């Protein structure tokens, strides 16, 4: 390997070392702008090194005594003296020029010696004396510029170090997002189905806008409002609407953003959040999923030094401490109010609790209208009809329904969304998409048909059962077939007769298979599981037993830090446990007998429904109603 390539290798190694150190200093994905500046500086330094790096293959400069001996031996053909200090010698028989340094005091004597001497063959030695003009940029670039670049690099490194220190201090800063309400994206007009909650929260907004109206009557601004509701009922959407309506600073943060691995960080973030809020008062602070930090103290792992407890203690102090003059309203949302600490729920901290229930038919209609706004609906679409078919749907479910309908319409190359797409979207949301690709044998298809026909027939014959909307033996989700029962109205109370009818409908698939094929299959697994759960709840929780005393049996225990039910504490004796098992068995036997009687008395109708299912796979609407009303032909059941 020659000396030039070795120099380039050293430069390359130097460059790679710089890059490795740069990569260690600058995190991936962060400070990219700073990394680019560093890279440009280092590239400039490397370029200068490559240009001005001394070459190893350059000749060793001769000494002045060697040049003098060349002159005495008549080997020098020409000499150039530059700036009285640089000597450039041309030697006979050599193409290269020799460069050396000469003392300024000796220049005159050396020139005289050259004049007295001759070159090869007695020729006259060509002597030239010159002086360079201008600035020596090469020397400047080689010495000054790298120094300047290193100084600039040092400054950037120090600034980066200060930034890292600032990041360390910012670790305990609040991460709340501020919305000033100047350009609201969501307002109360975009929220439907929770009119009472909107009215409660409208008072909060009005208090912030016109406090004198309430202060004149001695009213005190509420400290906190707790939004309670099942997932999807619109808690976060309401908070966004308040941010749009209030016209005051609105800080939003999740409860989980307070909790860190290091004890004290959450409390520090709480202090910083309320400091920001007080500087911007009057304002609103919204804490989503407050149960992440507001769980009951003393029931989880760790003692008083637990991070969650430290954070919760700081929230309690900030909401109702010695400073009672700030106009900061804390708005929080949770779907687990049962696990919140009692100190957090008392008046003076969360003065109001706004409960968001699943919407009724009017609420569902309003929610559908909100989410259908801006979407091309067909003239035949009746949102009230869709609302009647979506009993139990939350606001999030309805939003998903409208979106699924729009996707189906686009997939079918339609210009508008029709009732067909909305109906299919309901089924997709409730039961999942159809799995027509699942291949089952003819025998299994027949079993599924009689199973679903049994569900539908018993639901039709029992007056307390929910009416049947659709029967299908097309696989959906994990189920091979579906019988869709929809209540005719919103239900808040369930009676014993309704539970008994539900048990009979659930057992109908199993009984139908047993009567038709004299065989039992695993298709009724989920039905039997639900039957057992409902029957036990009727006995142990709802007091619907005829033979046991009117009380609840068992106490469910939860670990608050896990938030899951893990055990049930028995508060009854073994004899009572045996009585509970007998009573559960009695309820299931009664429902079983009702189911068997209905199917035996309507065997021909069962066969008719099953055969039509095998032929058409799905039956609904007017065709289903006609099938139930027309007389069944006398036909023998298939052989088992």
Coordinates of C-alpha atoms in Angstrom, one line a residue:
X1 CA 0.0 0.0 0.0
X2 CA 1.4 3.4 -0.9
X3 CA 1.7 6.4 1.4
X4 CA -1.2 8.3 -0.3
X5 CA -3.7 5.5 0.3
X6 CA -2.5 5.2 3.9
X7 CA -3.1 8.9 4.4
X8 CA -6.6 8.5 3.0
X9 CA -7.2 5.6 5.3
X10 CA -6.3 7.6 8.3
X11 CA -8.6 10.4 7.2
X12 CA -11.4 7.9 6.7
X13 CA -10.8 6.4 10.1
X14 CA -10.9 9.9 11.6
X15 CA -14.1 10.7 9.8
X16 CA -15.8 7.4 11.0
X17 CA -14.7 8.1 14.6
X18 CA -16.3 11.5 14.4
X19 CA -19.5 10.0 13.0
X20 CA -19.6 7.3 15.8
X21 CA -19.2 10.0 18.4
X22 CA -21.8 12.1 16.8
X23 CA -24.3 9.2 16.7
X24 CA -23.7 8.6 20.5
X25 CA -24.3 12.3 21.2
X26 CA -27.4 12.9 19.1
X27 CA -30.3 10.5 19.7
X28 CA -31.9 8.9 16.7
X29 CA -34.9 10.9 15.5
X30 CA -34.1 13.9 17.8
X31 CA -32.0 17.1 17.2
X32 CA -31.7 16.3 13.5
X33 CA -31.1 19.9 12.7
X34 CA -28.2 20.0 15.2
X35 CA -26.8 16.8 13.8
X36 CA -26.8 18.2 10.3
X37 CA -24.8 21.3 11.5
X38 CA -22.3 19.0 13.2
X39 CA -22.0 16.9 10.1
X40 CA -21.3 19.9 7.8
X41 CA -18.6 21.2 10.2
X42 CA -16.9 17.8 10.3
X43 CA -17.1 17.4 6.5
X44 CA -15.4 20.8 6.2
X45 CA -12.7 19.9 8.6
X46 CA -12.1 16.5 6.8
X47 CA -12.0 18.3 3.4
X48 CA -9.3 20.7 4.6
X49 CA -7.3 17.9 6.1
X50 CA -7.5 15.9 2.9
X51 CA -6.4 19.0 0.8
X52 CA -3.6 20.2 3.0
X53 CA -2.4 17.0 4.7
X54 CA 1.3 16.6 4.1
X55 CA 2.0 13.8 1.6
X56 CA 4.3 11.0 2.9
X57 CA 5.8 10.5 -0.6
X58 CA 7.2 14.1 -0.7
X59 CA 11.0 14.2 -0.8
X60 CA 13.1 15.1 2.3
X61 CA 14.3 18.7 1.8
X62 CA 18.1 18.8 1.2
X63 CA 20.3 20.7 3.6
X64 CA 22.1 23.8 2.4
X65 CA 25.4 22.0 2.6
X66 CA 24.1 19.4 0.1
X67 CA 23.1 22.2 -2.3
X68 CA 26.5 23.8 -1.9
X69 CA 28.2 20.5 -2.8
X70 CA 26.0 20.3 -5.9
X71 CA 27.1 23.8 -6.9
X72 CA 30.8 22.8 -6.3
X73 CA 30.3 19.7 -8.5
X74 CA 28.7 21.8 -11.3
X75 CA 25.4 19.8 -11.1
X76 CA 23.1 22.8 -10.6
X77 CA 21.4 24.4 -13.6
X78 CA 19.2 27.0 -12.0
X79 CA 18.3 28.5 -8.6
X80 CA 15.4 30.5 -7.5
X81 CA 15.3 32.4 -4.2
X82 CA 11.8 33.3 -3.0
X83 CA 11.3 35.9 -0.2
X84 CA 15.0 35.6 0.9
X85 CA 14.2 32.3 2.7
X86 CA 13.1 29.6 0.3
X87 CA 15.6 28.1 -2.1
X88 CA 14.4 26.1 -5.1
X89 CA 17.2 24.2 -6.9
X90 CA 17.1 22.6 -10.4
X91 CA 19.7 19.8 -10.6
X92 CA 21.0 18.3 -13.8
X93 CA 19.6 14.9 -14.6
X94 CA 16.6 15.2 -12.2
X95 CA 13.1 16.3 -13.2
X96 CA 12.1 17.3 -9.7
X97 CA 12.9 20.6 -8.0
X98 CA 14.6 20.6 -4.6
X99 CA 13.2 23.0 -2.1
X100 CA 15.0 24.0 1.1
X101 CA 15.3 26.9 3.5
X102 CA 18.1 29.4 3.5
X103 CA 19.0 32.0 6.2
X104 CA 18.3 35.5 5.1
X105 CA 21.8 36.7 6.2
X106 CA 23.4 34.1 4.0
X107 CA 21.4 35.0 0.8
X108 CA 24.0 37.5 -0.5
X109 CA 27.0 35.2 0.1
X110 CA 25.1 32.3 -1.6
X111 CA 24.3 34.4 -4.7
X112 CA 27.9 35.5 -5.0
X113 CA 29.0 31.9 -4.8
X114 CA 26.6 31.0 -7.6
X115 CA 28.0 33.8 -9.7
X116 CA 31.5 32.5 -9.3
X117 CA 30.5 29.0 -10.1
X118 CA 29.4 27.3 -13.4
X119 CA 26.8 24.7 -14.2
X120 CA 27.2 21.5 -16.2
X121 CA 29.6 21.9 -19.1
X122 CA 30.7 25.3 -18.0
X123 CA 27.2 26.9 -18.5
X124 CA 26.1 29.8 -16.4
X125 CA 23.8 29.0 -13.5
X126 CA 20.4 30.7 -13.9
X127 CA 19.8 32.6 -10.7
X128 CA 16.4 34.3 -10.0
X129 CA 15.3 36.2 -7.0
X130 CA 11.5 36.7 -6.5
X131 CA 9.1 37.9 -3.9
X132 CA 5.6 36.5 -3.5
X133 CA 2.7 38.9 -3.6
X134 CA -0.7 38.7 -1.8
X135 CA -2.0 36.7 1.2
X136 CA -1.0 33.1 1.8
X137 CA -4.5 31.6 1.8
X138 CA -3.2 28.1 2.0
X139 CA -1.5 28.7 5.3
X140 CA -4.5 30.6 6.6
X141 CA -7.0 27.9 5.7
X142 CA -4.7 25.2 7.2
X143 CA -4.3 27.0 10.5
X144 CA -7.1 29.4 11.2
X145 CA -10.2 27.8 9.6
X146 CA -9.9 24.5 11.5
X147 CA -9.5 26.4 14.7
X148 CA -12.6 28.5 14.0
X149 CA -14.6 25.4 13.2
X150 CA -13.5 23.7 16.4
X151 CA -14.6 26.8 18.4
X152 CA -18.0 26.8 16.7
X153 CA -18.3 23.0 17.3
X154 CA -17.5 23.5 20.9
X155 CA -20.2 26.2 21.2
X156 CA -22.8 23.9 19.7
X157 CA -21.8 21.1 22.0
X158 CA -22.2 23.4 25.0
X159 CA -25.6 24.5 23.8
X160 CA -26.6 20.9 23.3
X161 CA -25.5 20.1 26.8
X162 CA -27.5 23.0 28.2
X163 CA -30.5 21.7 26.2
X164 CA -30.0 18.2 27.7
X165 CA -30.0 19.7 31.2
X166 CA -33.1 21.6 30.3
X167 CA -34.7 18.4 29.2
X168 CA -33.8 16.8 32.5
X169 CA -35.5 19.7 34.3
X170 CA -38.5 19.6 32.0
X171 CA -39.0 15.9 33.0
X172 CA -41.1 17.1 35.9
X173 CA -43.1 19.7 33.8
X174 CA -46.7 19.2 33.0
X175 CA -47.5 17.9 29.5
X176 CA -51.0 19.4 29.4
X177 CA -52.1 20.7 26.0
X178 CA -53.6 24.2 25.9
X179 CA -56.6 25.1 23.7
X180 CA -57.6 28.8 23.8
X181 CA -61.1 28.3 22.2
X182 CA -60.4 30.9 19.5
X183 CA -61.3 28.5 16.7
X184 CA -63.5 25.8 18.2
X185 CA -63.7 22.6 16.2
X186 CA -66.4 20.9 18.4
X187 CA -69.2 22.7 20.1
X188 CA -72.4 21.6 22.0
X189 CA -74.3 21.5 18.7
X190 CA -72.0 18.6 17.7
X191 CA -73.0 16.6 20.8
X192 CA -76.4 14.8 20.9
X193 CA -78.1 12.3 23.2
X194 CA -76.9 13.8 26.5
X195 CA -79.0 16.9 26.9
X196 CA -79.0 16.9 30.7
X197 CA -75.2 16.7 30.8
X198 CA -75.0 19.5 28.2
X199 CA -77.2 21.7 30.4
X200 CA -75.0 21.0 33.5
X201 CA -71.8 21.8 31.6
X202 CA -73.4 24.9 29.9
X203 CA -73.7 26.4 33.4
X204 CA -70.0 25.9 33.9
X205 CA -69.3 27.7 30.7
X206 CA -71.7 30.5 31.5
X207 CA -70.1 30.9 35.0
X208 CA -66.7 31.4 33.4
X209 CA -68.0 33.9 30.9
X210 CA -70.3 35.8 33.2
X211 CA -69.2 35.2 36.8
X212 CA -70.8 38.3 38.1
X213 CA -74.3 36.9 37.4
X214 CA -73.8 34.1 39.9
X215 CA -71.6 36.0 42.4
X216 CA -74.4 38.6 42.8
X217 CA -76.5 35.8 44.3
X218 CA -73.7 34.4 46.4
X219 CA -73.1 31.4 44.3
X220 CA -69.7 29.7 44.4
X221 CA -68.0 28.4 41.3
X222 CA -67.8 24.6 41.3
X223 CA -64.4 23.2 42.0
X224 CA -64.7 20.1 39.8
X225 CA -67.1 18.2 37.6
X226 CA -66.8 14.5 37.2
X227 CA -68.1 12.9 33.9
X228 CA -69.2 9.3 34.6
X229 CA -70.3 7.0 31.9
X230 CA -69.6 3.8 30.0
X231 CA -67.0 3.7 27.2
X232 CA -68.3 5.4 24.1
X233 CA -71.0 7.6 25.7
X234 CA -69.2 10.9 24.8
X235 CA -67.2 12.0 27.8
X236 CA -64.2 13.2 25.9
X237 CA -66.4 14.6 23.1
X238 CA -68.2 16.7 25.7
X239 CA -64.9 18.0 27.1
X240 CA -63.8 19.0 23.6
X241 CA -67.2 20.8 23.2
X242 CA -66.6 22.7 26.4
X243 CA -63.2 23.7 25.1
X244 CA -64.9 25.1 22.0
X245 CA -67.7 26.9 24.0
X246 CA -65.9 28.2 27.0
X247 CA -63.7 30.9 25.3
X248 CA -61.2 30.5 28.1
X249 CA -57.9 28.6 28.3
X250 CA -58.6 24.9 28.3
X251 CA -55.8 22.5 29.5
X252 CA -56.3 18.8 28.7
X253 CA -54.2 15.9 29.9
X254 CA -54.6 12.2 30.5
X255 CA -54.3 10.7 34.0
X256 CA -51.7 8.3 32.9
X257 CA -49.4 11.2 31.9
X258 CA -48.9 12.0 35.6
X259 CA -47.6 8.6 36.5
X260 CA -43.9 7.8 36.0
X261 CA -41.4 5.3 37.3
X262 CA -39.8 7.9 39.6
X263 CA -41.6 8.8 42.8
X264 CA -42.5 12.5 43.0
X265 CA -42.6 13.2 39.3
X266 CA -46.4 12.9 39.1
X267 CA -46.8 15.3 42.0
X268 CA -44.4 17.8 40.4
X269 CA -46.4 17.7 37.2
X270 CA -49.6 18.3 39.1
X271 CA -48.1 21.3 40.7
X272 CA -46.8 22.6 37.4
X273 CA -50.2 22.0 35.7
X274 CA -52.1 24.0 38.4
X275 CA -49.5 26.7 38.4
X276 CA -50.1 27.2 34.7
X277 CA -53.8 27.1 35.2
X278 CA -53.7 29.7 37.9
X279 CA -51.6 32.0 35.7
X280 CA -54.3 31.7 33.0
X281 CA -57.4 31.8 35.3
X282 CA -60.2 31.6 34.8
X283 CA -59.7 28.4 32.9
X284 CA -60.7 24.7 32.7
X285 CA -58.4 21.7 33.4
X286 CA -59.6 18.4 31.9
X287 CA -58.1 15.2 33.2
X288 CA -59.2 12.2 31.0
X289 CA -59.2 8.7 32.6
X290 CA -58.6 10.1 36.1
X291 CA -58.9 6.6 37.6
X292 CA -55.3 6.1 36.4
X293 CA -54.2 8.3 39.4
X294 CA -57.3 8.7 41.5
X295 CA -57.7 5.1 42.7
X296 CA -58.5 4.3 46.3
X297 CA -55.5 4.8 48.5
X298 CA -54.2 2.1 50.7
X299 CA -55.6 -0.8 48.6
X300 CA -52.8 -1.3 46.1
X301 CA -49.2 -2.2 46.3
X302 CA -46.7 0.1 48.1
X303 CA -47.2 2.3 51.1
X304 CA -47.4 6.1 51.4
X305 CA -44.4 6.5 49.1
X306 CA -46.3 5.0 46.2
X307 CA -46.1 7.2 43.1
X308 CA -49.9 7.1 42.5
X309 CA -50.6 8.1 46.1
X310 CA -48.2 11.0 45.9
X311 CA -49.8 12.2 42.7
X312 CA -53.3 11.8 44.1
X313 CA -52.4 13.7 47.3
X314 CA -51.1 16.6 45.3
X315 CA -54.3 16.7 43.2
X316 CA -56.4 16.7 46.5
X317 CA -54.3 19.6 47.8
X318 CA -54.5 21.6 44.6
X319 CA -58.2 21.2 44.3
X320 CA -59.1 22.2 47.8
X321 CA -56.1 23.4 49.7
X322 CA -55.5 26.7 51.5
X323 CA -55.8 28.7 48.3
X324 CA -59.5 28.9 47.7
X325 CA -59.6 32.0 45.5
X326 CA -58.6 30.7 42.1
X327 CA -61.1 30.3 39.3
X328 CA -59.9 27.0 38.0
X329 CA -62.4 24.3 37.3
X330 CA -61.2 20.7 37.1
X331 CA -63.2 18.6 34.6
X332 CA -62.5 14.8 34.8
X333 CA -63.8 11.7 33.1
X334 CA -63.9 8.1 34.1
X335 CA -65.9 4.9 33.5
X336 CA -64.8 3.4 36.9
X337 CA -66.2 5.8 39.6
X338 CA -66.4 2.9 42.0
X339 CA -62.6 2.7 42.4
X340 CA -62.0 6.4 43.0
X341 CA -60.8 7.6 46.3
X342 CA -63.6 9.0 48.6
X343 CA -61.5 12.1 49.3
X344 CA -61.5 12.9 45.6
X345 CA -65.3 12.6 45.3
X346 CA -66.4 14.7 48.3
X347 CA -68.0 18.2 47.8
X348 CA -65.4 20.9 47.5
X349 CA -63.4 18.9 45.1
X350 CA -65.8 17.3 42.6
X351 CA -68.9 19.2 43.4
X352 CA -70.9 17.7 40.5
X353 CA -71.1 14.3 39.0
X354 CA -72.6 14.2 35.5
X355 CA -73.7 10.7 34.5
X356 CA -73.8 9.9 30.8
X357 CA -76.1 7.0 30.1
X358 CA -76.4 5.2 26.8
X359 CA -78.7 7.2 24.6
X360 CA -82.4 6.5 24.2
X361 CA -84.2 6.5 20.9
X362 CA -84.4 10.3 20.7
X363 CA -80.7 10.5 21.6
X364 CA -79.7 7.9 19.1
X365 CA -81.6 9.7 16.4
X366 CA -79.8 12.9 17.2
X367 CA -76.4 11.2 17.3
X368 CA -77.1 9.7 13.9
X369 CA -78.1 13.1 12.5
X370 CA -74.9 14.6 13.8
X371 CA -72.6 11.9 12.3
X372 CA -74.6 11.8 9.1
X373 CA -74.1 15.5 8.5
X374 CA -72.1 16.1 5.4
X375 CA -72.6 12.5 4.1
X376 CA -74.8 11.9 1.0
X377 CA -77.8 10.0 2.3
X378 CA -80.4 8.4 0.0
X379 CA -83.9 9.9 0.2
X380 CA -85.2 6.6 1.5
X381 CA -83.1 6.7 4.6
X382 CA -85.0 7.0 7.9
X383 CA -82.7 7.6 10.8
X384 CA -85.4 7.1 13.3
X385 CA -85.9 3.5 12.0
X386 CA -82.2 2.9 12.3
X387 CA -82.3 4.3 15.9
X388 CA -85.1 1.8 16.8
X389 CA -82.9 -1.0 15.5
X390 CA -79.9 0.0 17.6
X391 CA -81.1 -0.4 21.2
X392 CA -78.1 -0.4 23.5
X393 CA -75.7 1.3 21.1
X394 CA -73.5 4.0 22.5
X395 CA -72.5 7.2 20.7
X396 CA -69.2 5.6 19.6
X397 CA -71.1 2.6 18.2
X398 CA -73.4 4.9 16.2
X399 CA -70.5 6.9 14.8
X400 CA -68.9 3.6 13.8
X401 CA -72.2 2.4 12.2
X402 CA -72.4 5.5 10.0
X403 CA -68.8 5.2 9.0
X404 CA -69.2 1.5 8.1
X405 CA -72.3 2.3 6.0
X406 CA -70.3 4.9 4.1
X407 CA -67.5 2.3 3.5
X408 CA -70.0 -0.2 2.3
X409 CA -71.6 2.3 -0.1
X410 CA -68.2 3.2 -1.5
X411 CA -67.3 -0.5 -1.9
X412 CA -70.5 -1.1 -3.8
X413 CA -69.8 1.9 -6.1
X414 CA -72.8 3.9 -5.0
X415 CA -73.1 7.7 -4.9
X416 CA -75.2 7.8 -1.7
X417 CA -75.8 5.8 1.5
X418 CA -79.0 3.8 1.5
X419 CA -81.0 1.9 4.1
X420 CA -79.4 -1.3 2.9
X421 CA -75.9 -0.1 3.7
X422 CA -77.1 1.1 7.1
X423 CA -78.8 -2.2 7.9
X424 CA -75.7 -4.1 6.8
X425 CA -73.5 -1.8 8.9
X426 CA -75.6 -2.6 12.0
X427 CA -75.0 -6.3 11.5
X428 CA -71.3 -5.7 11.0
X429 CA -71.0 -3.6 14.2
X430 CA -73.0 -6.2 16.3
X431 CA -72.0 -9.5 14.9
X432 CA -68.9 -8.8 12.7
X433 CA -68.5 -9.2 8.9
X434 CA -69.9 -12.2 7.1
X435 CA -67.4 -15.0 6.6
X436 CA -68.8 -16.6 3.4
X437 CA -65.4 -18.2 2.6
X438 CA -65.7 -20.5 5.6
X439 CA -66.6 -24.0 4.1
X440 CA -68.7 -26.3 6.3
X441 CA -70.1 -29.7 5.4
X442 CA -73.7 -30.4 4.5
X443 CA -74.3 -32.2 7.8
X444 CA -72.9 -29.3 9.8
X445 CA -74.9 -26.8 7.8
X446 CA -78.0 -28.8 8.6
X447 CA -77.2 -28.8 12.3
X448 CA -76.6 -25.0 12.3
X449 CA -79.9 -24.5 10.5
X450 CA -81.9 -26.4 13.0
X451 CA -80.0 -24.8 15.9
X452 CA -80.9 -21.2 14.7
X453 CA -84.4 -22.3 13.7
X454 CA -84.9 -23.4 17.3
X455 CA -83.8 -20.0 18.7
X456 CA -86.0 -18.1 16.3
X457 CA -89.1 -20.3 16.8
X458 CA -89.0 -20.2 20.7
X459 CA -88.3 -16.4 20.6
X460 CA -91.4 -16.0 18.4
X461 CA -93.7 -18.1 20.6
X462 CA -92.8 -16.7 24.0
X463 CA -94.5 -13.3 24.7
X464 CA -91.7 -12.0 27.0
X465 CA -88.9 -12.7 24.5
X466 CA -87.4 -10.1 22.3
X467 CA -88.7 -10.3 18.7
X468 CA -86.6 -11.9 16.0
X469 CA -85.3 -9.6 13.3
X470 CA -83.0 -11.9 11.3
X471 CA -81.9 -15.5 11.1
X472 CA -78.8 -16.5 9.2
X473 CA -76.5 -19.5 8.9
X474 CA -73.7 -17.5 7.3
X475 CA -70.7 -17.5 9.6
X476 CA -70.0 -14.2 11.4
X477 CA -67.0 -13.8 13.7
X478 CA -66.6 -17.0 15.7
X479 CA -70.3 -18.0 15.3
X480 CA -71.5 -20.4 12.6
X481 CA -74.9 -18.9 12.6
X482 CA -76.9 -16.0 14.1
X483 CA -80.4 -15.3 15.4
X484 CA -80.8 -11.6 15.9
X485 CA -83.2 -10.6 18.6
X486 CA -83.9 -6.8 19.1
X487 CA -86.0 -5.4 21.9
X488 CA -88.8 -3.1 20.7
X489 CA -87.9 -0.4 23.2
X490 CA -85.2 0.8 25.6
X491 CA -85.1 -1.3 28.7
X492 CA -83.8 -0.1 32.1
X493 CA -85.4 -2.8 34.2
X494 CA -85.5 -6.6 33.5
X495 CA -88.2 -8.7 35.1
X496 CA -88.0 -12.3 36.1
X497 CA -90.3 -13.5 33.3
X498 CA -88.1 -11.7 30.8
X499 CA -85.0 -13.5 32.2
X500 CA -86.9 -16.8 32.0
X501 CA -87.8 -16.2 28.4
X502 CA -84.2 -15.3 27.6
X503 CA -83.0 -18.6 29.2
X504 CA -85.6 -20.5 27.1
X505 CA -84.4 -18.8 23.9
X506 CA -80.8 -19.5 24.7
X507 CA -81.5 -23.2 25.3
X508 CA -83.6 -23.6 22.1
X509 CA -80.7 -24.3 19.9
X510 CA -79.5 -27.2 22.1
X511 CA -83.0 -28.6 22.5
X512 CA -83.6 -28.4 18.7
X513 CA -80.5 -30.4 17.9
X514 CA -81.4 -33.0 20.5
X515 CA -85.0 -33.4 19.2
X516 CA -84.0 -33.5 15.6
X517 CA -80.8 -35.5 15.5
X518 CA -81.0 -37.2 18.9
X519 CA -77.5 -35.8 19.4
X520 CA -75.7 -33.0 21.1
X521 CA -72.9 -30.8 19.7
X522 CA -70.5 -28.1 20.8
X523 CA -72.4 -25.4 18.9
X524 CA -74.4 -24.6 22.1
X525 CA -71.3 -23.9 24.2
X526 CA -71.7 -20.2 24.4
X527 CA -75.5 -20.5 24.9
X528 CA -75.1 -22.8 27.9
X529 CA -72.4 -20.5 29.4
X530 CA -74.7 -17.5 29.2
X531 CA -77.6 -19.6 30.7
X532 CA -75.5 -20.6 33.7
X533 CA -74.4 -17.0 34.3
X534 CA -77.9 -15.5 34.1
X535 CA -79.4 -18.2 36.3
X536 CA -76.8 -17.8 39.0
X537 CA -77.2 -14.0 38.9
X538 CA -80.9 -14.4 39.3
X539 CA -80.4 -16.4 42.5
X540 CA -77.3 -14.7 44.1
X541 CA -77.7 -11.0 43.0
X542 CA -81.3 -10.2 41.9
X543 CA -83.3 -12.1 44.6
X544 CA -85.4 -13.9 42.0
X545 CA -85.3 -17.3 43.8
X546 CA -88.5 -18.9 45.1
X547 CA -87.0 -21.0 47.8
X548 CA -84.0 -18.9 49.2
X549 CA -84.3 -15.9 51.5
X550 CA -84.3 -12.4 50.0
X551 CA -80.6 -11.5 50.1
X552 CA -77.5 -11.4 48.0
X553 CA -75.0 -14.2 48.2
X554 CA -71.3 -13.6 47.9
X555 CA -69.1 -10.5 47.8
X556 CA -66.9 -9.7 44.9
X557 CA -63.4 -8.6 45.8
X558 CA -61.2 -6.4 43.6
X559 CA -57.6 -5.4 43.7
X560 CA -57.7 -1.7 43.0
X561 CA -54.3 -1.5 41.5
X562 CA -55.3 -4.1 39.0
X563 CA -58.8 -2.9 38.5
X564 CA -60.1 -6.4 37.8
X565 CA -62.4 -8.8 39.6
X566 CA -60.2 -11.6 40.8
X567 CA -62.2 -13.5 43.5
X568 CA -65.5 -13.8 45.2
X569 CA -65.8 -13.9 49.0
X570 CA -68.4 -16.4 50.3
X571 CA -70.5 -14.9 53.0
X572 CA -72.7 -18.0 53.2
X573 CA -72.3 -21.6 54.5
X574 CA -71.7 -24.7 52.5
X575 CA -75.4 -25.8 53.0
X576 CA -76.5 -22.5 51.5
X577 CA -74.1 -23.1 48.6
X578 CA -75.8 -26.4 48.0
X579 CA -79.2 -24.7 48.0
X580 CA -77.9 -22.1 45.5
X581 CA -76.8 -24.8 43.2
X582 CA -80.1 -26.5 43.4
X583 CA -82.0 -23.3 42.8
X584 CA -79.9 -22.5 39.7
X585 CA -80.5 -26.0 38.5
X586 CA -84.3 -25.6 39.1
X587 CA -84.4 -22.3 37.1
X588 CA -82.5 -23.9 34.2
X589 CA -84.7 -27.0 34.2
X590 CA -87.9 -24.9 34.1
X591 CA -86.6 -22.9 31.1
X592 CA -85.5 -26.2 29.5
X593 CA -89.0 -27.7 29.9
X594 CA -90.7 -24.6 28.4
X595 CA -88.3 -24.7 25.4
X596 CA -88.9 -28.4 24.8
X597 CA -92.7 -28.0 25.0
X598 CA -92.6 -25.2 22.4
X599 CA -90.4 -27.1 19.9
X600 CA -92.3 -30.4 20.3
X601 CA -95.7 -28.6 19.7
X602 CA -94.3 -26.8 16.7
X603 CA -92.1 -29.5 15.1
X604 CA -93.4 -28.9 11.6
X605 CA -92.7 -25.2 11.8
X606 CA -89.2 -25.9 13.1
X607 CA -88.5 -28.1 10.1
X608 CA -90.0 -25.5 7.7
X609 CA -87.8 -22.7 9.0
X610 CA -84.6 -24.9 9.0
X611 CA -85.2 -26.1 5.4
X612 CA -85.7 -22.5 4.2
X613 CA -82.5 -21.5 6.0
X614 CA -80.6 -24.2 4.2
X615 CA -82.0 -23.0 0.9
X616 CA -81.6 -19.2 1.4
X617 CA -79.0 -19.0 4.2
X618 CA -80.6 -15.7 5.5
X619 CA -84.2 -14.7 6.3
X620 CA -85.3 -11.3 7.5
X621 CA -88.0 -8.6 7.2
X622 CA -91.2 -9.4 5.5
X623 CA -90.1 -12.8 4.4
X624 CA -89.4 -13.8 8.0
X625 CA -92.7 -12.5 9.2
X626 CA -94.6 -14.4 6.4
X627 CA -92.7 -17.5 7.3
X628 CA -93.9 -17.3 10.9
X629 CA -97.5 -16.6 10.0
X630 CA -98.1 -19.2 7.2
X631 CA -99.2 -22.7 8.2
X632 CA -96.4 -25.3 8.3
X633 CA -96.7 -28.2 5.9
X634 CA -96.6 -31.7 7.4
X635 CA -93.1 -33.0 6.7
X636 CA -91.1 -35.7 8.4
X637 CA -88.0 -34.6 10.3
X638 CA -84.7 -35.7 8.8
X639 CA -83.3 -38.9 10.2
X640 CA -80.6 -38.6 12.8

